[in-house]
GROMACS .gro file of C-alpha atoms in nm:
model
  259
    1UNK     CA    1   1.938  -0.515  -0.842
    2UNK     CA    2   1.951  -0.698  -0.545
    3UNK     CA    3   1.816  -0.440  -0.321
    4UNK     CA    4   1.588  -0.648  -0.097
    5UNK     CA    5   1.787  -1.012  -0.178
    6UNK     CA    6   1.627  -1.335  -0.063
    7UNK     CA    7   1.422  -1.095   0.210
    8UNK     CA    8   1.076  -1.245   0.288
    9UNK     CA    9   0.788  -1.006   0.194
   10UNK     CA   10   0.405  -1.016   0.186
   11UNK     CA   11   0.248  -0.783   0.004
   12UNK     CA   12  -0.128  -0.774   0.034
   13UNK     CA   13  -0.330  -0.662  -0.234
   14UNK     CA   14  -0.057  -0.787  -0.450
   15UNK     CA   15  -0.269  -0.914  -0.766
   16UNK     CA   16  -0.298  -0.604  -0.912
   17UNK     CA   17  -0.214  -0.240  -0.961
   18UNK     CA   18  -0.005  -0.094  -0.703
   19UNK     CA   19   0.041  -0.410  -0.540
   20UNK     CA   20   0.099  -0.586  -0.847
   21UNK     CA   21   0.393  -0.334  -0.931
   22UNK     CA   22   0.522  -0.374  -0.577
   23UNK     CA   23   0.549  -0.763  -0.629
   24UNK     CA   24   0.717  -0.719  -0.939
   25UNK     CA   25   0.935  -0.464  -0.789
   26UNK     CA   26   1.046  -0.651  -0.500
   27UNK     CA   27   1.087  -0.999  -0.712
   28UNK     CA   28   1.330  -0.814  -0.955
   29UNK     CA   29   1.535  -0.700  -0.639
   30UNK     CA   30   1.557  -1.023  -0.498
   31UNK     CA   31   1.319  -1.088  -0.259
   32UNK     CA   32   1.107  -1.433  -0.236
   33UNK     CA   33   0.744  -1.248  -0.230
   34UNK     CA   34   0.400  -1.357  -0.101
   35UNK     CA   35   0.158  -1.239  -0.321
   36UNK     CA   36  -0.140  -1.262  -0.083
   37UNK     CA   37  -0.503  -1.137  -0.231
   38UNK     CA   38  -0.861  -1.221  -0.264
   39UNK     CA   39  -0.827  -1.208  -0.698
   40UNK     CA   40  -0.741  -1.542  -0.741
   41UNK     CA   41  -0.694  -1.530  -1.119
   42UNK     CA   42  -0.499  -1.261  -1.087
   43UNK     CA   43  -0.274  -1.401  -0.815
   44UNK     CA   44  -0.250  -1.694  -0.940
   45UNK     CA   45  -0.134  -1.538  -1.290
   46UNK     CA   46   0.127  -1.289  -1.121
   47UNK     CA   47   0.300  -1.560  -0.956
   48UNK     CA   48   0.312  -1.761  -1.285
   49UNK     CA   49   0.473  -1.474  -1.431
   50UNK     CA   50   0.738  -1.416  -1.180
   51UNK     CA   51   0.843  -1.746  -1.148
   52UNK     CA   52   1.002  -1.930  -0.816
   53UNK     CA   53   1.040  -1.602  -0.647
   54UNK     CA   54   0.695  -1.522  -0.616
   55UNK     CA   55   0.375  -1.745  -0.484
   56UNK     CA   56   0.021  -1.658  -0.444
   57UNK     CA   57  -0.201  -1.745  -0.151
   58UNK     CA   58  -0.605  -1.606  -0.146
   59UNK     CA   59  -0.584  -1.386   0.143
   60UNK     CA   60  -0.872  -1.182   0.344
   61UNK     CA   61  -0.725  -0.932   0.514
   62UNK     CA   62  -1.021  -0.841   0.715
   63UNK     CA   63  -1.013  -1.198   0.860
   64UNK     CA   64  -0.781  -1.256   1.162
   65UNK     CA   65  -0.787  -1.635   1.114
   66UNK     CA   66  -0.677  -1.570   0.753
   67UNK     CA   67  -0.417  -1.335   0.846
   68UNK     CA   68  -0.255  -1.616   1.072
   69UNK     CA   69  -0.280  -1.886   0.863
   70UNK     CA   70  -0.039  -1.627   0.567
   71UNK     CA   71   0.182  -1.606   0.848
   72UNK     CA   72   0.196  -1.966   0.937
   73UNK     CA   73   0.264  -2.082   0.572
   74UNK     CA   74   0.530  -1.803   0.525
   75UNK     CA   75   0.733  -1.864   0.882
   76UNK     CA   76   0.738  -2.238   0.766
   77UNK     CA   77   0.846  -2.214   0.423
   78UNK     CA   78   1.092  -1.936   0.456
   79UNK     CA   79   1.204  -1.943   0.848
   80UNK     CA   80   1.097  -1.551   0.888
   81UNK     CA   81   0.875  -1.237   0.739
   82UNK     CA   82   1.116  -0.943   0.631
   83UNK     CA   83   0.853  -0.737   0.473
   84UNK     CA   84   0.485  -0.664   0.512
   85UNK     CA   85   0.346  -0.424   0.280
   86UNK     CA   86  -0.017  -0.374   0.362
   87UNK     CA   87  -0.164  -0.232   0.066
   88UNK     CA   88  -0.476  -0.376   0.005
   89UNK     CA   89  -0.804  -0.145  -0.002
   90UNK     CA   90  -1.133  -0.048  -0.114
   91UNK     CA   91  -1.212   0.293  -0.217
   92UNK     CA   92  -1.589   0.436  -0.232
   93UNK     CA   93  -1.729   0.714  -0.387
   94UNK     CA   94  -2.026   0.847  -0.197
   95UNK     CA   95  -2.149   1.140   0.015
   96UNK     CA   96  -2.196   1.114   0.408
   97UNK     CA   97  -2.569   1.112   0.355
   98UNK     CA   98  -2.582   0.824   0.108
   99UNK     CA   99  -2.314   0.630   0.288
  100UNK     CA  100  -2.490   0.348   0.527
  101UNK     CA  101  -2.338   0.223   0.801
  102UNK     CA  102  -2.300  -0.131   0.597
  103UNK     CA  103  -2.038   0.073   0.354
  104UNK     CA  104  -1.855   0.251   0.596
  105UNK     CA  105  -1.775  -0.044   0.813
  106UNK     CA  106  -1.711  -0.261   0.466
  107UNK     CA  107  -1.419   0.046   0.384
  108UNK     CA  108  -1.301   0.029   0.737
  109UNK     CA  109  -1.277  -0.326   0.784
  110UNK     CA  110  -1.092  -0.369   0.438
  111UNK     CA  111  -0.860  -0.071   0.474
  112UNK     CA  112  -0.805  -0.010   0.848
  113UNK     CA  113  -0.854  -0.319   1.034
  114UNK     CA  114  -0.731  -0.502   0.787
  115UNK     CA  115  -0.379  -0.271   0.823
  116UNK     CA  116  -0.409  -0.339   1.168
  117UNK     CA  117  -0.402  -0.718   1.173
  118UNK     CA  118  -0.138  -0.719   0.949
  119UNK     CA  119   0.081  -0.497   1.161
  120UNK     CA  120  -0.013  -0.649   1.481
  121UNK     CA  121   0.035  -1.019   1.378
  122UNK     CA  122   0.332  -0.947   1.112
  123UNK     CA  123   0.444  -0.764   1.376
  124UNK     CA  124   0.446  -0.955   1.659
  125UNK     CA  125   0.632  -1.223   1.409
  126UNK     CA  126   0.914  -0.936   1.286
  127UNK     CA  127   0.954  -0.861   1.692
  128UNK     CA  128   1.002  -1.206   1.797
  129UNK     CA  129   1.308  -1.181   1.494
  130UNK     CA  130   1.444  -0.888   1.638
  131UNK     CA  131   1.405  -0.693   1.263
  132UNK     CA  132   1.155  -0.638   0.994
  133UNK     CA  133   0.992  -0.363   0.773
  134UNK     CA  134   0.603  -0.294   0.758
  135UNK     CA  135   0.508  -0.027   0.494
  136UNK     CA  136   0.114   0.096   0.517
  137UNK     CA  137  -0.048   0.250   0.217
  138UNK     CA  138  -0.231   0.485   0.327
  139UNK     CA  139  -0.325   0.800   0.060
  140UNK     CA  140  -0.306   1.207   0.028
  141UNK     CA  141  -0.697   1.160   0.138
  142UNK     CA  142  -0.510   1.032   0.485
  143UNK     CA  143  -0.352   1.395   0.474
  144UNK     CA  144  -0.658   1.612   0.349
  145UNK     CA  145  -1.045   1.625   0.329
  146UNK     CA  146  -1.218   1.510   0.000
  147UNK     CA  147  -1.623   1.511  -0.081
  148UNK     CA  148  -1.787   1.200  -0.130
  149UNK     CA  149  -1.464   1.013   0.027
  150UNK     CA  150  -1.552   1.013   0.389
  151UNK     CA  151  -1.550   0.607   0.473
  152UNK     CA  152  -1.200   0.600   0.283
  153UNK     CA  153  -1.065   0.936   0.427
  154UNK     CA  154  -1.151   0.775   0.751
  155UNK     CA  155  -0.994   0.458   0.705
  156UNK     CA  156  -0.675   0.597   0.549
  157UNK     CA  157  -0.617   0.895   0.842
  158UNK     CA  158  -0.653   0.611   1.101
  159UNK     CA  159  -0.386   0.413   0.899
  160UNK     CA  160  -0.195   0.719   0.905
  161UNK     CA  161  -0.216   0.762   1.317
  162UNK     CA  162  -0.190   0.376   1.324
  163UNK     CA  163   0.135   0.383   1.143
  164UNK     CA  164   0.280   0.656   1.390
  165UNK     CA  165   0.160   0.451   1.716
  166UNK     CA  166   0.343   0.138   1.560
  167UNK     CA  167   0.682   0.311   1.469
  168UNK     CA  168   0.684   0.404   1.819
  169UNK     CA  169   0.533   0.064   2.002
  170UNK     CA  170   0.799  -0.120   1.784
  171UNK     CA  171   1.085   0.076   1.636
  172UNK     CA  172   1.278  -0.023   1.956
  173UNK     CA  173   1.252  -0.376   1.860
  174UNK     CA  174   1.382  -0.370   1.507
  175UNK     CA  175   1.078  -0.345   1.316
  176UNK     CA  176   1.045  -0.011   1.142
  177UNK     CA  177   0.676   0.118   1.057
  178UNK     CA  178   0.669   0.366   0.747
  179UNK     CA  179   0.340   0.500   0.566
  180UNK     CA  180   0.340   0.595   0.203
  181UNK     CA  181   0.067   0.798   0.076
  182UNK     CA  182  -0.030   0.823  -0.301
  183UNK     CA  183  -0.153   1.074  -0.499
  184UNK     CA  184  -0.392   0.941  -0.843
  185UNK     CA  185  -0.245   0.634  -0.968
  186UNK     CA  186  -0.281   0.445  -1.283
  187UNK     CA  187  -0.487   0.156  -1.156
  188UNK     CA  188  -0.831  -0.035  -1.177
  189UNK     CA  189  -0.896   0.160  -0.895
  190UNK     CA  190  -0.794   0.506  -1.003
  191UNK     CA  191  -0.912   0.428  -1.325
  192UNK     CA  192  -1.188   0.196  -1.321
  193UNK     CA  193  -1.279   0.272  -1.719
  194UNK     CA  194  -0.919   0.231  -1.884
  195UNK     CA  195  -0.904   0.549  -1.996
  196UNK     CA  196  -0.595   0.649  -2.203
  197UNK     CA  197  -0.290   0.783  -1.962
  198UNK     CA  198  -0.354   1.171  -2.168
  199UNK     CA  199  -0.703   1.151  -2.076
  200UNK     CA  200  -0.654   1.086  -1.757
  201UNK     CA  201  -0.378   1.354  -1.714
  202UNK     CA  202  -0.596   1.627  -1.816
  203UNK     CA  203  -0.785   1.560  -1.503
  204UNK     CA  204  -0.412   1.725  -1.286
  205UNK     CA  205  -0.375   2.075  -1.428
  206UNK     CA  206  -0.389   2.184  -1.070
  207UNK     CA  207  -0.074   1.881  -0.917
  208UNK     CA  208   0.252   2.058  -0.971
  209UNK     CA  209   0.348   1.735  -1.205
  210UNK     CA  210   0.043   1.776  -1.440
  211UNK     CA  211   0.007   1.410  -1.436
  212UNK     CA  212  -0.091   1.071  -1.278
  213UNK     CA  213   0.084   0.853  -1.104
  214UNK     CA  214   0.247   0.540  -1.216
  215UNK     CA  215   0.186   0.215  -1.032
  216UNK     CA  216   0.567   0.162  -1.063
  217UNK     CA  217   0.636   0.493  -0.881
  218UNK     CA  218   0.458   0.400  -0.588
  219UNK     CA  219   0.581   0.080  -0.576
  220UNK     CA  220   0.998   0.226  -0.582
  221UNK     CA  221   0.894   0.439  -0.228
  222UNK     CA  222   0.827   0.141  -0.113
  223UNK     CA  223   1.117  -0.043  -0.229
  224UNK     CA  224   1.328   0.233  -0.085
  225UNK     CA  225   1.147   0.172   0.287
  226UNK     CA  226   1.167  -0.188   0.255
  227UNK     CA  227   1.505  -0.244   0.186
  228UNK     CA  228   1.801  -0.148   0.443
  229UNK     CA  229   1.884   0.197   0.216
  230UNK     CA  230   1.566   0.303   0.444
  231UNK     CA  231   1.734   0.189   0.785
  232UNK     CA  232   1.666   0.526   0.968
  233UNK     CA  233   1.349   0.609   0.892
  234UNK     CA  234   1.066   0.454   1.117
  235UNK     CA  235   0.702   0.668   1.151
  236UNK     CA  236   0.797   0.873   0.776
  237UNK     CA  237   0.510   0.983   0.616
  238UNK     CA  238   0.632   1.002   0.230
  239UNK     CA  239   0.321   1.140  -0.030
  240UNK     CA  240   0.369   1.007  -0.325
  241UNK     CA  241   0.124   1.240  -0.500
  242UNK     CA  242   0.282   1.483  -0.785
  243UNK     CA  243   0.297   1.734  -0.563
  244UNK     CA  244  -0.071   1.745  -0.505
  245UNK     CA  245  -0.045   1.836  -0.133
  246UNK     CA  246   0.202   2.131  -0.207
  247UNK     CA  247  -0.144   2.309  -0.308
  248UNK     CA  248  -0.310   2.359  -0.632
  249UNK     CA  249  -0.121   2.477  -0.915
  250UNK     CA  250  -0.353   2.761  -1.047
  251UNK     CA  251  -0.345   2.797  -1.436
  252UNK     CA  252  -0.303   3.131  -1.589
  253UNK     CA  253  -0.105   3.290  -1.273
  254UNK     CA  254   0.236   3.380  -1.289
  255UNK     CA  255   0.467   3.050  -1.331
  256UNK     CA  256   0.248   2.829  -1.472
  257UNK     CA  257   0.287   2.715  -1.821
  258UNK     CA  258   0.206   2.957  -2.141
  259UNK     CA  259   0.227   3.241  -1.855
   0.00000   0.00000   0.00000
């Protein structure tokens, strides 16, 4: 406990699955959190749940007006931003040939420019305070190729190379920049039909783990890069994946289970 006490984070996205966890997370460990999203329910709900540490505020992150006015409210309630965790995003099933240039740019916008804002304008804030932490979620598809995932592979590789450009631009100035990229997770996303956990698993016979990925994991990496345990690492890349970028685990050849 106590990991990330009375530290100021953001987490965008936050209504919900990963982000959800993250909030959670971060409110159990001390930290006053910002639960910024466009689900208002949701939000609204989360915050409820978590009590005074937590507050909700509808949040577009593709919107550079609504990016400043988060900041605004959170510099004059708390004094200064500790945290940013940008980890809202779309994903988008569709070939290159069905994909119009209406859906790519709505993936882009959502996932990379809305990353962007958030580390420009968090971090111009975390700069001017001499210290801060900004954790992108990118994915394993910003690592690797996947059919019918090109807008989001796109958007989560330039997160990836934004991440690294950051780290460097303003790891001098005490702000670290760190990228976490998960495997399949648990969520409304991963999961839009609620399928049972064992259904879902039998879907990873080839990811050394055999399984997916629990919001909560994700949510501890970024924990560990938000809080000061994390206090040399600036541009890390961690996959959070089940092994799944190790290579595919190949039933029936030596090592693998029965065999």
């Amino acid at each position: 406990m106590g990991r990330l006490q009375d530290k100021i984070a953001i987490v965008t996205g936050g209504a919900r699955g990963m982000g959800a966890a993250t909030s959670r997370l971060f409110a159990q460990e001390g930290a006053r959190v910002l639960i910024a999203d466009v689900l208002e329910g949701e939000g609204h709900a989360l915050a409820a749940e978590l009590g005074q540490r937590a507050r909700f505020e509808r949040h577009d992150v593709s919107d550079e007006n609504s990016w400043r006015k988060l900041i605004d409210d959170a510099v004059r309630s708390h004094g200064r931003i500790d945290v940013l965790v940008n980890n809202a995003g779309v994903l988008m099933f569709r070939t290159l040939a069905e994909t119009s240039l209406a859906d790519f740019a709505r993936v882009i916008d959502i996932n990379l420019i809305g990353c962007f804002l958030g580390v420009k304008l968090v971090g111009e804030q975390m700069v001017k305070q001499g210290s801060g932490s900004i954790v992108n979620v990118s994915s394993v598809d910003g690592m690797k190729g996947a059919n019918g995932l090109g807008a989001y592979s796109a958007s989560k590789w330039g997160i990836r190379g934004l991440t690294r450009v950051a780290a460097m631009e303003y790891g001098h100035k005490g702000v670290r920049v760190n990228s976490i990229h998960p495997g399949g997770i648990d969520t409304a996303m991963g999961n839009p039909y609620g399928e049972p956990r064992s259904e879902v698993n039998k879907r990873y016979g080839m990811v050394p783990l055999q399984r997916v990925g629990e919001p909560v994991e994700a949510a501890r990496v970024s924990l560990f890069l938000a809080s000061d345990e994390a206090s040399y690492l600036c541009g890390a890349e961690i996959a959070v994946d089940g092994g799944m970028l190790t290579g595919q685990y190949y039933v029936g050849f030596p090592g693998a289970p029965g065999v």
